[in-house]
Coordinates of C-alpha atoms in Angstrom, one line a residue:
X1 CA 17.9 -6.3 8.2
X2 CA 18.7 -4.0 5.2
X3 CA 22.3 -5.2 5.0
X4 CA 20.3 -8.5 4.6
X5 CA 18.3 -7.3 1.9
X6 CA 20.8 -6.0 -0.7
X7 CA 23.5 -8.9 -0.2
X8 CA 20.2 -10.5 -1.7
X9 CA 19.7 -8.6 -4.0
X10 CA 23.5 -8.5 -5.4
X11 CA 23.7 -11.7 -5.7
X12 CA 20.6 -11.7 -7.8
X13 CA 21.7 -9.0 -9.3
X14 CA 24.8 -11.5 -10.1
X15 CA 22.7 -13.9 -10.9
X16 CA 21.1 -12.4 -13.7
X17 CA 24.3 -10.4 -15.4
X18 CA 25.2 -14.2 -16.3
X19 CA 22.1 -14.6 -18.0
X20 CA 22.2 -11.6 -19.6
X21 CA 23.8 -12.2 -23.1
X22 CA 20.8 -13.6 -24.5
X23 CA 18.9 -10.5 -23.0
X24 CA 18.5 -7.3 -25.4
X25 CA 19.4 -3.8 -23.4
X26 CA 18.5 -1.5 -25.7
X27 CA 16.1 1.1 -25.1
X28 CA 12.4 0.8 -25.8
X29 CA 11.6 2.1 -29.1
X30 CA 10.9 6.1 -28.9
X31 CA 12.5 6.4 -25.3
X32 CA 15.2 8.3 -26.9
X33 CA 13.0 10.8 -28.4
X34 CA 11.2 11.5 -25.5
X35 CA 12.5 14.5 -23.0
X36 CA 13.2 12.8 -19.7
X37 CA 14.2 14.2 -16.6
X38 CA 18.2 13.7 -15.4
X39 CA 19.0 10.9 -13.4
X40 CA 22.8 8.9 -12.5
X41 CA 24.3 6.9 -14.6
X42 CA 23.2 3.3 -15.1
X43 CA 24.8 -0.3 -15.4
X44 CA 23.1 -3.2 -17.9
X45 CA 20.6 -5.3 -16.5
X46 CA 20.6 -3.3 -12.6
X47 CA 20.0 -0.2 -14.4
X48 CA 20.2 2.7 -11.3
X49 CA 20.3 0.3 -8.4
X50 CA 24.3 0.4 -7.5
X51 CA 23.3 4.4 -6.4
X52 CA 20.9 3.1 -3.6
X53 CA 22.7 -0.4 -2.4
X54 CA 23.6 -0.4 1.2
X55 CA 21.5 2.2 2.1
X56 CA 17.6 3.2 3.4
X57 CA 16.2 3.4 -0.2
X58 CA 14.4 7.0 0.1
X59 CA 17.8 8.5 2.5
X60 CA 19.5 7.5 -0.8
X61 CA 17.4 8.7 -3.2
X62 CA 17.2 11.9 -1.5
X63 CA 21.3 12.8 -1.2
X64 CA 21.2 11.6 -4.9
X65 CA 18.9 14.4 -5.9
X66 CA 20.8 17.0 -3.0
X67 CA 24.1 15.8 -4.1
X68 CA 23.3 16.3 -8.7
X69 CA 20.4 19.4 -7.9
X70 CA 17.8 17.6 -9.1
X71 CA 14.6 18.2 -7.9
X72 CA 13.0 15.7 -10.1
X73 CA 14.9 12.8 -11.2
X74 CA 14.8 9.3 -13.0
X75 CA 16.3 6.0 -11.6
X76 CA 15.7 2.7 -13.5
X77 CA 15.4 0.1 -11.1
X78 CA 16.7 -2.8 -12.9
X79 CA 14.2 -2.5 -15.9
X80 CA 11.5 -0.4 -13.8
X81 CA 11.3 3.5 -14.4
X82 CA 11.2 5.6 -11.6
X83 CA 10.4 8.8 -11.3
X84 CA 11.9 10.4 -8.0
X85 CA 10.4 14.3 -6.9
X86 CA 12.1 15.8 -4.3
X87 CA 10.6 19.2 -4.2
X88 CA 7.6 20.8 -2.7
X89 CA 6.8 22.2 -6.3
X90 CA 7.4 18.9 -7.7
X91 CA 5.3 17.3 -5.4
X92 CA 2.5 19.9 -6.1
X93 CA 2.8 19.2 -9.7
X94 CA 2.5 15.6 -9.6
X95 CA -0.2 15.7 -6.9
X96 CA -2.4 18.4 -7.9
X97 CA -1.4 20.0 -11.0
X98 CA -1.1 17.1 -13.1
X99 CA -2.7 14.4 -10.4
X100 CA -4.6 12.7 -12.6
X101 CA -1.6 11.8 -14.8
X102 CA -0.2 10.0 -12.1
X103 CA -3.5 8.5 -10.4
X104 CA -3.0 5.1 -11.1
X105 CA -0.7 3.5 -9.2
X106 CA 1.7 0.5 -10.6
X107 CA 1.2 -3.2 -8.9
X108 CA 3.9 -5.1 -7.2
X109 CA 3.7 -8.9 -8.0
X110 CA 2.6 -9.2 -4.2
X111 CA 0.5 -6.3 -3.7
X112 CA -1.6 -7.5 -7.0
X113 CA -2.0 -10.8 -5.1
X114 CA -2.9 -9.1 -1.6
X115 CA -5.0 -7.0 -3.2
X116 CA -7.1 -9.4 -5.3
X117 CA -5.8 -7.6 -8.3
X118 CA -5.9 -4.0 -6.9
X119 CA -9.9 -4.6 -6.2
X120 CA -9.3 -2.4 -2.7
X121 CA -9.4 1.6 -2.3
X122 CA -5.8 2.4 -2.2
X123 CA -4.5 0.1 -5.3
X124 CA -6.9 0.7 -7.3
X125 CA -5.9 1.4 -11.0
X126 CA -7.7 4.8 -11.9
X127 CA -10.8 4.3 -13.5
X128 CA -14.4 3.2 -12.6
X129 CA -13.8 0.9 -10.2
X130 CA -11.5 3.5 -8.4
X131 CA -14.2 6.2 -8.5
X132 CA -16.8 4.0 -6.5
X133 CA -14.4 2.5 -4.0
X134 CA -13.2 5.7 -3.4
X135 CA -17.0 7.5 -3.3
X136 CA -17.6 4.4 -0.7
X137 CA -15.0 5.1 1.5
X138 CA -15.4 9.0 1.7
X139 CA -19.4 9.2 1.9
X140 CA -20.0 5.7 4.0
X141 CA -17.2 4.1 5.0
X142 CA -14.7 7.0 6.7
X143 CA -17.3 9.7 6.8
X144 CA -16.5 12.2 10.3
X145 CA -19.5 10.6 11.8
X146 CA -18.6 7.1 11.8
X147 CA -15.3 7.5 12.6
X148 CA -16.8 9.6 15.4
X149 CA -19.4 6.7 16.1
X150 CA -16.1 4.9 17.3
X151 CA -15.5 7.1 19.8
X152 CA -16.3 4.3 22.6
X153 CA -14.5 2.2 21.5
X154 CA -11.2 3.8 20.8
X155 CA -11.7 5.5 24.5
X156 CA -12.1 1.7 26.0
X157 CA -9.2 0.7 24.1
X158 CA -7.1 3.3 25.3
X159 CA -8.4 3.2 28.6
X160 CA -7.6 -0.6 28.9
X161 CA -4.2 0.4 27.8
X162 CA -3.3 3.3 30.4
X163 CA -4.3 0.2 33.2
X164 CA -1.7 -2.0 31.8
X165 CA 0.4 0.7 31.6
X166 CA -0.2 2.1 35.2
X167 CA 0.3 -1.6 36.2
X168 CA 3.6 -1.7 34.8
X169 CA 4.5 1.7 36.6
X170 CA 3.7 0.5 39.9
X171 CA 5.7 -2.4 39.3
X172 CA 9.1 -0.1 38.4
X173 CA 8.7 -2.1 34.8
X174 CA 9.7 -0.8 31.2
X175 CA 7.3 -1.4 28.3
X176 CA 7.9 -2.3 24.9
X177 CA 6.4 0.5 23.4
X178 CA 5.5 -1.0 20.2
X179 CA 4.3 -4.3 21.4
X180 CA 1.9 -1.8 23.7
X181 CA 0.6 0.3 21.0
X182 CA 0.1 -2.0 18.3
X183 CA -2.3 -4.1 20.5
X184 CA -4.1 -1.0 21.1
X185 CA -4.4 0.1 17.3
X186 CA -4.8 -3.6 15.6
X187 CA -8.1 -4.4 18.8
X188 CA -9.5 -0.6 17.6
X189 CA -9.3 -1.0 13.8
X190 CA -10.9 -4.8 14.9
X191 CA -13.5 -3.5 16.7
X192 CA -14.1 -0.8 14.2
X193 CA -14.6 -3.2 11.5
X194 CA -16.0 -6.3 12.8
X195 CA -17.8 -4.9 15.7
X196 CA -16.3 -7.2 18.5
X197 CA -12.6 -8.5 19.3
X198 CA -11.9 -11.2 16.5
X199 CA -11.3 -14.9 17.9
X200 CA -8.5 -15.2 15.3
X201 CA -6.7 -11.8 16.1
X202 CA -3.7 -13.6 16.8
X203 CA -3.6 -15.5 13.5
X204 CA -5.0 -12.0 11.5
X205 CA -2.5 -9.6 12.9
X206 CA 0.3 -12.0 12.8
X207 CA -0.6 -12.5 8.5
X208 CA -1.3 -8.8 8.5
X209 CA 2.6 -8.3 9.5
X210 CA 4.1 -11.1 7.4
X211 CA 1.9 -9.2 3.9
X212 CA 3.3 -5.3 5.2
X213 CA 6.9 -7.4 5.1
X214 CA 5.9 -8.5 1.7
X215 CA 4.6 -5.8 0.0
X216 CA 7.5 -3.3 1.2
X217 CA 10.4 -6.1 0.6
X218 CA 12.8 -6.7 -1.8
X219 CA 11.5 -8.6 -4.8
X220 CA 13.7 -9.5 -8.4
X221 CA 10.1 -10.3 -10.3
X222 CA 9.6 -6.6 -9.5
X223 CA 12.4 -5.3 -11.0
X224 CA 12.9 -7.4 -13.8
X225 CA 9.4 -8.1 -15.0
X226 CA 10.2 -9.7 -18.4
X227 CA 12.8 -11.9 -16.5
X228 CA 11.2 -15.9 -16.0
X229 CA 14.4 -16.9 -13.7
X230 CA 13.3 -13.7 -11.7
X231 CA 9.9 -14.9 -11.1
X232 CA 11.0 -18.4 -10.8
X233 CA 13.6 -17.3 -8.3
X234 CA 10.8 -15.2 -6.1
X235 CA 9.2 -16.7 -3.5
X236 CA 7.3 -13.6 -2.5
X237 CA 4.5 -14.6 -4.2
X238 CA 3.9 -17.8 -3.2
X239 CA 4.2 -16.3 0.1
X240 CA 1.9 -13.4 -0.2
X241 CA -0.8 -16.5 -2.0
X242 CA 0.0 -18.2 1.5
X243 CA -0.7 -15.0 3.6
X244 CA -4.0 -13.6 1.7
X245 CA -5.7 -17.4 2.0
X246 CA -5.1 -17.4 5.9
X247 CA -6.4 -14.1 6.2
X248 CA -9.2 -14.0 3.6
X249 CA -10.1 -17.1 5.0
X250 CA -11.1 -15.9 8.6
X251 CA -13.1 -13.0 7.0
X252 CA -14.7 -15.4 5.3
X253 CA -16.6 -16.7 8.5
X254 CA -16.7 -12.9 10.0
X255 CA -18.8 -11.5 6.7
X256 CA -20.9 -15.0 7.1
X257 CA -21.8 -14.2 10.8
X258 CA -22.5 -10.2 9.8
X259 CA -24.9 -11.8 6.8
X260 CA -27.0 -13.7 8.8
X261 CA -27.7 -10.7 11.0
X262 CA -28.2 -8.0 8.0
X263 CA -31.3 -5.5 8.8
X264 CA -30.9 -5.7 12.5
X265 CA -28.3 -3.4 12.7
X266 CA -28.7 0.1 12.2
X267 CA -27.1 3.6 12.3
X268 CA -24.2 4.4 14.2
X269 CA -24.4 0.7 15.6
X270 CA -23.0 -0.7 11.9
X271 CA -19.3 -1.6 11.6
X272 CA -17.6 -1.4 8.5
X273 CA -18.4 -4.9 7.3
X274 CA -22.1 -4.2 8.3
X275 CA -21.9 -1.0 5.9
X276 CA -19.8 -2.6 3.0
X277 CA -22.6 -5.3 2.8
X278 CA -25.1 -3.1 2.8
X279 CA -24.3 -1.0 0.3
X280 CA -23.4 -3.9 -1.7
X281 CA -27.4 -4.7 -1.1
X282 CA -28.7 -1.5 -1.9
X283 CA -28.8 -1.6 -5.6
X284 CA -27.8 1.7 -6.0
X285 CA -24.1 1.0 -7.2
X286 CA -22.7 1.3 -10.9
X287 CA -20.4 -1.5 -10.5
X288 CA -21.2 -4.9 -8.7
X289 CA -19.4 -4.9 -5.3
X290 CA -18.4 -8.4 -5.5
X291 CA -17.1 -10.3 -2.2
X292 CA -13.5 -10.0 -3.7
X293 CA -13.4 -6.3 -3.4
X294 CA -15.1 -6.0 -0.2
X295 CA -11.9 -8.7 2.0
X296 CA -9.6 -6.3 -0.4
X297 CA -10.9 -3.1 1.0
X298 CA -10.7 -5.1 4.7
X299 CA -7.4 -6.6 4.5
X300 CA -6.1 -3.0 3.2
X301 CA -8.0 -1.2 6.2
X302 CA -6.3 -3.1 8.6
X303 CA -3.0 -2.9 6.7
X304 CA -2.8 1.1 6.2
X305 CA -4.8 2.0 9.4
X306 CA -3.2 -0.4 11.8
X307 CA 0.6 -0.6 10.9
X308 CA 1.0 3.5 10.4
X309 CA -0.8 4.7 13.5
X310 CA 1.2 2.2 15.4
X311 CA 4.2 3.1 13.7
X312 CA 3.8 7.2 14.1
X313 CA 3.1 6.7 17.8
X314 CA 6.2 4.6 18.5
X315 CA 7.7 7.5 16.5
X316 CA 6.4 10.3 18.7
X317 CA 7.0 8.8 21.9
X318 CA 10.9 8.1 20.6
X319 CA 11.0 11.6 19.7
X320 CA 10.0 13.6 22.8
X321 CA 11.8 11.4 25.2
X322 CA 15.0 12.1 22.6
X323 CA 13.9 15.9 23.4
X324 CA 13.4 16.3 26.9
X325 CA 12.5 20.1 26.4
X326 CA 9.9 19.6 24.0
X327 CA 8.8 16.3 26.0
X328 CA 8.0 18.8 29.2
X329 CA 6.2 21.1 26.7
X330 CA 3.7 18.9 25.4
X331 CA 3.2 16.9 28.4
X332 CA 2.8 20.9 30.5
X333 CA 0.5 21.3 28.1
X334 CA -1.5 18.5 27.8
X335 CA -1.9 18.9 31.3
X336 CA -2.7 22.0 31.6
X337 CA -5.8 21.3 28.4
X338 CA -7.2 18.5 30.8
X339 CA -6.3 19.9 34.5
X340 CA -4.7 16.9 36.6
X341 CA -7.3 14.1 36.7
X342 CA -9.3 15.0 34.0
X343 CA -10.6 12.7 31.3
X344 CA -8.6 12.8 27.6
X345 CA -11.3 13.2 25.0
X346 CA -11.0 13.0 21.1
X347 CA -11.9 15.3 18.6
X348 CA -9.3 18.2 19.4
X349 CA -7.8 20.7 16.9
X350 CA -3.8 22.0 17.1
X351 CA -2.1 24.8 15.3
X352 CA 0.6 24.2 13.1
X353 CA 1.6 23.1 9.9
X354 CA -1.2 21.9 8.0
X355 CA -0.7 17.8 7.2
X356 CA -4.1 17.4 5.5
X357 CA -2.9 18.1 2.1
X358 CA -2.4 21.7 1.8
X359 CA 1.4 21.8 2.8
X360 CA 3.5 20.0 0.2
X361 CA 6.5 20.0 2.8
X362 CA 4.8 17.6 4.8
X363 CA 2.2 15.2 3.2
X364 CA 1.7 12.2 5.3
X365 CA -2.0 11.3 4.1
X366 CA -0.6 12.3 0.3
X367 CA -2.8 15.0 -1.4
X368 CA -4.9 15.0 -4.4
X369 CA -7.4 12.7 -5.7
X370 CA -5.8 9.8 -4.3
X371 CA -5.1 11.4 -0.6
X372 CA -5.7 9.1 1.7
X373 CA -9.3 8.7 2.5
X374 CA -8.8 7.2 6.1
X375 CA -7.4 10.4 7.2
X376 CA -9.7 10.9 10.0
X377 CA -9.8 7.5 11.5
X378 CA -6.2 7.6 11.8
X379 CA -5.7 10.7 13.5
X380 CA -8.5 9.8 16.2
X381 CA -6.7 6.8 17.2
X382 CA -3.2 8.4 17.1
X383 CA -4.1 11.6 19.2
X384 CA -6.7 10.3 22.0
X385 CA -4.0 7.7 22.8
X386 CA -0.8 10.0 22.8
X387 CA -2.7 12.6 25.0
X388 CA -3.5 10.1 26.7
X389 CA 0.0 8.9 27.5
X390 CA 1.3 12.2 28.0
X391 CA -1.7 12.9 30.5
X392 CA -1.2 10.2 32.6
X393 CA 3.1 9.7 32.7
X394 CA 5.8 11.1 33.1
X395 CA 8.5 8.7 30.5
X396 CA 12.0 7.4 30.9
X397 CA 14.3 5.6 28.9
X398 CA 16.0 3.1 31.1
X399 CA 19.7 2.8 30.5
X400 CA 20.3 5.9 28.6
X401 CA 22.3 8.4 29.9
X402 CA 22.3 11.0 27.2
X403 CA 18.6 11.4 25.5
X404 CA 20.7 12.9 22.8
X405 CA 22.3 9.7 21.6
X406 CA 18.9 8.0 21.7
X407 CA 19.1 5.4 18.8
X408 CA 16.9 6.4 16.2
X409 CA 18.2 4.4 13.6
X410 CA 15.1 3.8 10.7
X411 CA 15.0 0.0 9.8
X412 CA 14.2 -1.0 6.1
X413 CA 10.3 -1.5 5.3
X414 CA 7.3 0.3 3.5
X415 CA 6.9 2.0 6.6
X416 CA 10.0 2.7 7.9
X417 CA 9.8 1.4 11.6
X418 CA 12.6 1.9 14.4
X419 CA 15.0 -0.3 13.6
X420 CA 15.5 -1.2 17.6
X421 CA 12.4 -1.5 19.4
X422 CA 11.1 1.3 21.9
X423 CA 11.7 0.4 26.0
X424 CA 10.7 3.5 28.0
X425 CA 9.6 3.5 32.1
X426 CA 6.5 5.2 32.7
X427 CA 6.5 7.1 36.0
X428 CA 2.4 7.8 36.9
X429 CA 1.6 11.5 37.8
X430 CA -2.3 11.4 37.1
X431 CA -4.2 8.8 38.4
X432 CA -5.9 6.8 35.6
X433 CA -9.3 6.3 35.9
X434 CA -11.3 3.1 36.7
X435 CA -14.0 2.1 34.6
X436 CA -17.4 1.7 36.7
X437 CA -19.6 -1.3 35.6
X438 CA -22.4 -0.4 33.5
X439 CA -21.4 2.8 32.7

């Protein structure tokens, strides 16, 4: 797919060199003055982008800074700036030590239009706007208790899934992994926010995939902004108009249904629509919370929550079976946590490096003021259902002789997914349990 990607974009790279005697290249006025940090040499018009062609954008990036020393760098990406930190101390600085420098965070043509103009939590430019989406999210929104008041429903999601899978192990079958667990996370983060399975999930999560595609893809209106023939030759946008109609259109009818039923649902009963209309009731707020924002702060929910967790759990399971040591470790130990028939629960704590922020070596929620605020919700879902897994089976992957020449080859996208898709046998060694009507 990436091969794909930059043939396209050399030739409209190509494309625009023609054009570009009636283009000015010089620099903008005071750039020259100003102290930047190194970076590789440039062309006209494609600026940096010949250093990262034909390969994963951020593997390139980072043998660029190992190859020149650079721990922070500068590419230009055909007239887009970039800075590039590839240090723990440089990520500390930008994060934390100078995190509000760097709060807002720069629009794509397509994220602008999936976003409603960056009216959601995690586009948001820094400002007002920013402040009380993000004070939403952390004190009703994604508070510990509600994601804990989802605790049913992530256990009856997982539990649906083991059955399946147990299914498929009696049956001698493989299962695509990914297939598998992004069923599980997309019918969680549905029941989590619309309180009951969607009758349009089909149509949602489908759109939901098609905008990830969009908003991590290659785009020439994004790197030449000034350029008319570059947003003339994009279709991205159109596409992205095409994808946020379908969706916002079925949450349309979903926020109807929750607003006819508004003060009869209460406590730990509300899903996230029921609490983002009533706050948007309660008079309370600075800013209007206009109908806009609240299908932004949906459609970006089910886009961060739903495509990551999947992603890190297809991840995971590719890992261990690659490392059949540490594969028998965690699955010993998992074990051993739960005895043999006992019940996963979430809500568990491990040692190790901290991932929450503290530990700029590893920062997969970010840190600082924007840190993801969905933090916990996605580590519930991701750890109940990989104990889970491990609890229950033993894995295999069918026609690999060597787990050490496992393919793990990352394929191009925003989120970097497996490039081939994850078949592993499941072999049952704990019995999974069977739900008992009514309880």
């Amino acid at each position: 797919m990436e091969d794909v990607v930059y043939l396209v974009l050399a030739l409209a790279s190509l494309l625009v060199v023609l054009l570009a005697r009636r283009w000015r290249h010089s620099s903008p006025e005071g750039e020259d003055k100003l102290r930047l940090p190194p970076g590789p040499w440039t062309l006209p018009v494609i600026g940096s982008i010949h250093h990262i062609a034909g390969a994963l954008p951020h593997q390139a990036m980072r043998d660029l800074a190992r190859r020149h020393g650079w721990p922070v760098m500068l590419l230009r990406l055909g007239e887009v700036p970039t800075l590039v930190v590839s240090s723990r101390e440089g990520a500390r600085e930008v994060m934390k030590t100078h995190d509000a420098a760097f709060a807002t965070r720069p629009l794509s043509s397509t994220v602008r239009v999936l976003t409603n103009g960056g009216r959601d939590i995690i586009f948001a430019p820094y400002g007002e706007h920013w402040r009380q989406m993000r004070k939403i999210a952390v004190t009703e929104l994604l508070t510990a208790r509600r994601v804990l008041s989802f605790r049913a429903i992530r256990e009856e999601e997982v539990g649906a899934m083991l059955r399946a899978v147990a299914s498929a192990a009696g049956d001698g079958d493989a299962i695509d992994m990914r297939a598998r667990l992004s069923v599980l996370v997309a019918d969680t983060t549905v029941r989590a926010v619309m309180g009951d399975r969607c009758k349009d999930r089909d149509v949602f999560v489908r759109e939901l995939d098609r905008s990830i595609g969009l908003a991590g893809g290659f785009n020439p209106a994004d790197l030449w902004p000034s350029s008319r023939l570059a947003v003339w030759a994009s279709g991205a946008v159109r596409r992205a108009e095409e994808c946020r109609d379908i969706v916002f259109g079925i949450l349309d009818g979903i926020i109807a249904e929750h607003q006819q039923r508004m003060g009869t649902v209460d406590g730990d009963d509300e899903d996230l629509i029921d609490v983002l209309l009533r706050v948007q009731n309660d008079g309370s707020l600075q800013l209007p919370l206009d109908m806009d924002s609240i299908k932004a702060v949906i459609f970006v929910i089910f886009g961060a929550g739903s495509e990551t967790s999947a992603t890190t759990l297809e991840w995971i399971m590719a890992e261990l079976v690659k490392n059949p040591k540490v594969m028998k470790r965690a699955t010993t130990e998992v074990r051993r946590a739960f005895e043999a028939g006992g019940k996963v629960e979430g809500g568990g704590s491990a040692a190790g490096v901290d991932f929450r922020g503290a530990d700029f070596e590893l920062l997969p929620f970010g840190a600082g003021r924007r840190m993801c605020p969905g933090m916990a919700f996605g580590l519930a879902n991701v750890e109940l259902a990989l104990a889970s897994l491990l609890l229950h089976f033993d894995w295999e992957a069918p026609g690999v002789a060597n787990p050490a020449e496992f393919d793990m080859t990352e394929a191009f996208g925003i989120t970097n997914r497996r490039k081939a898709g994850l078949l592993l046998r499941p072999i049952l060694r704990v019995p999974v349990p069977v739900p008992v009507p009514g309880v």
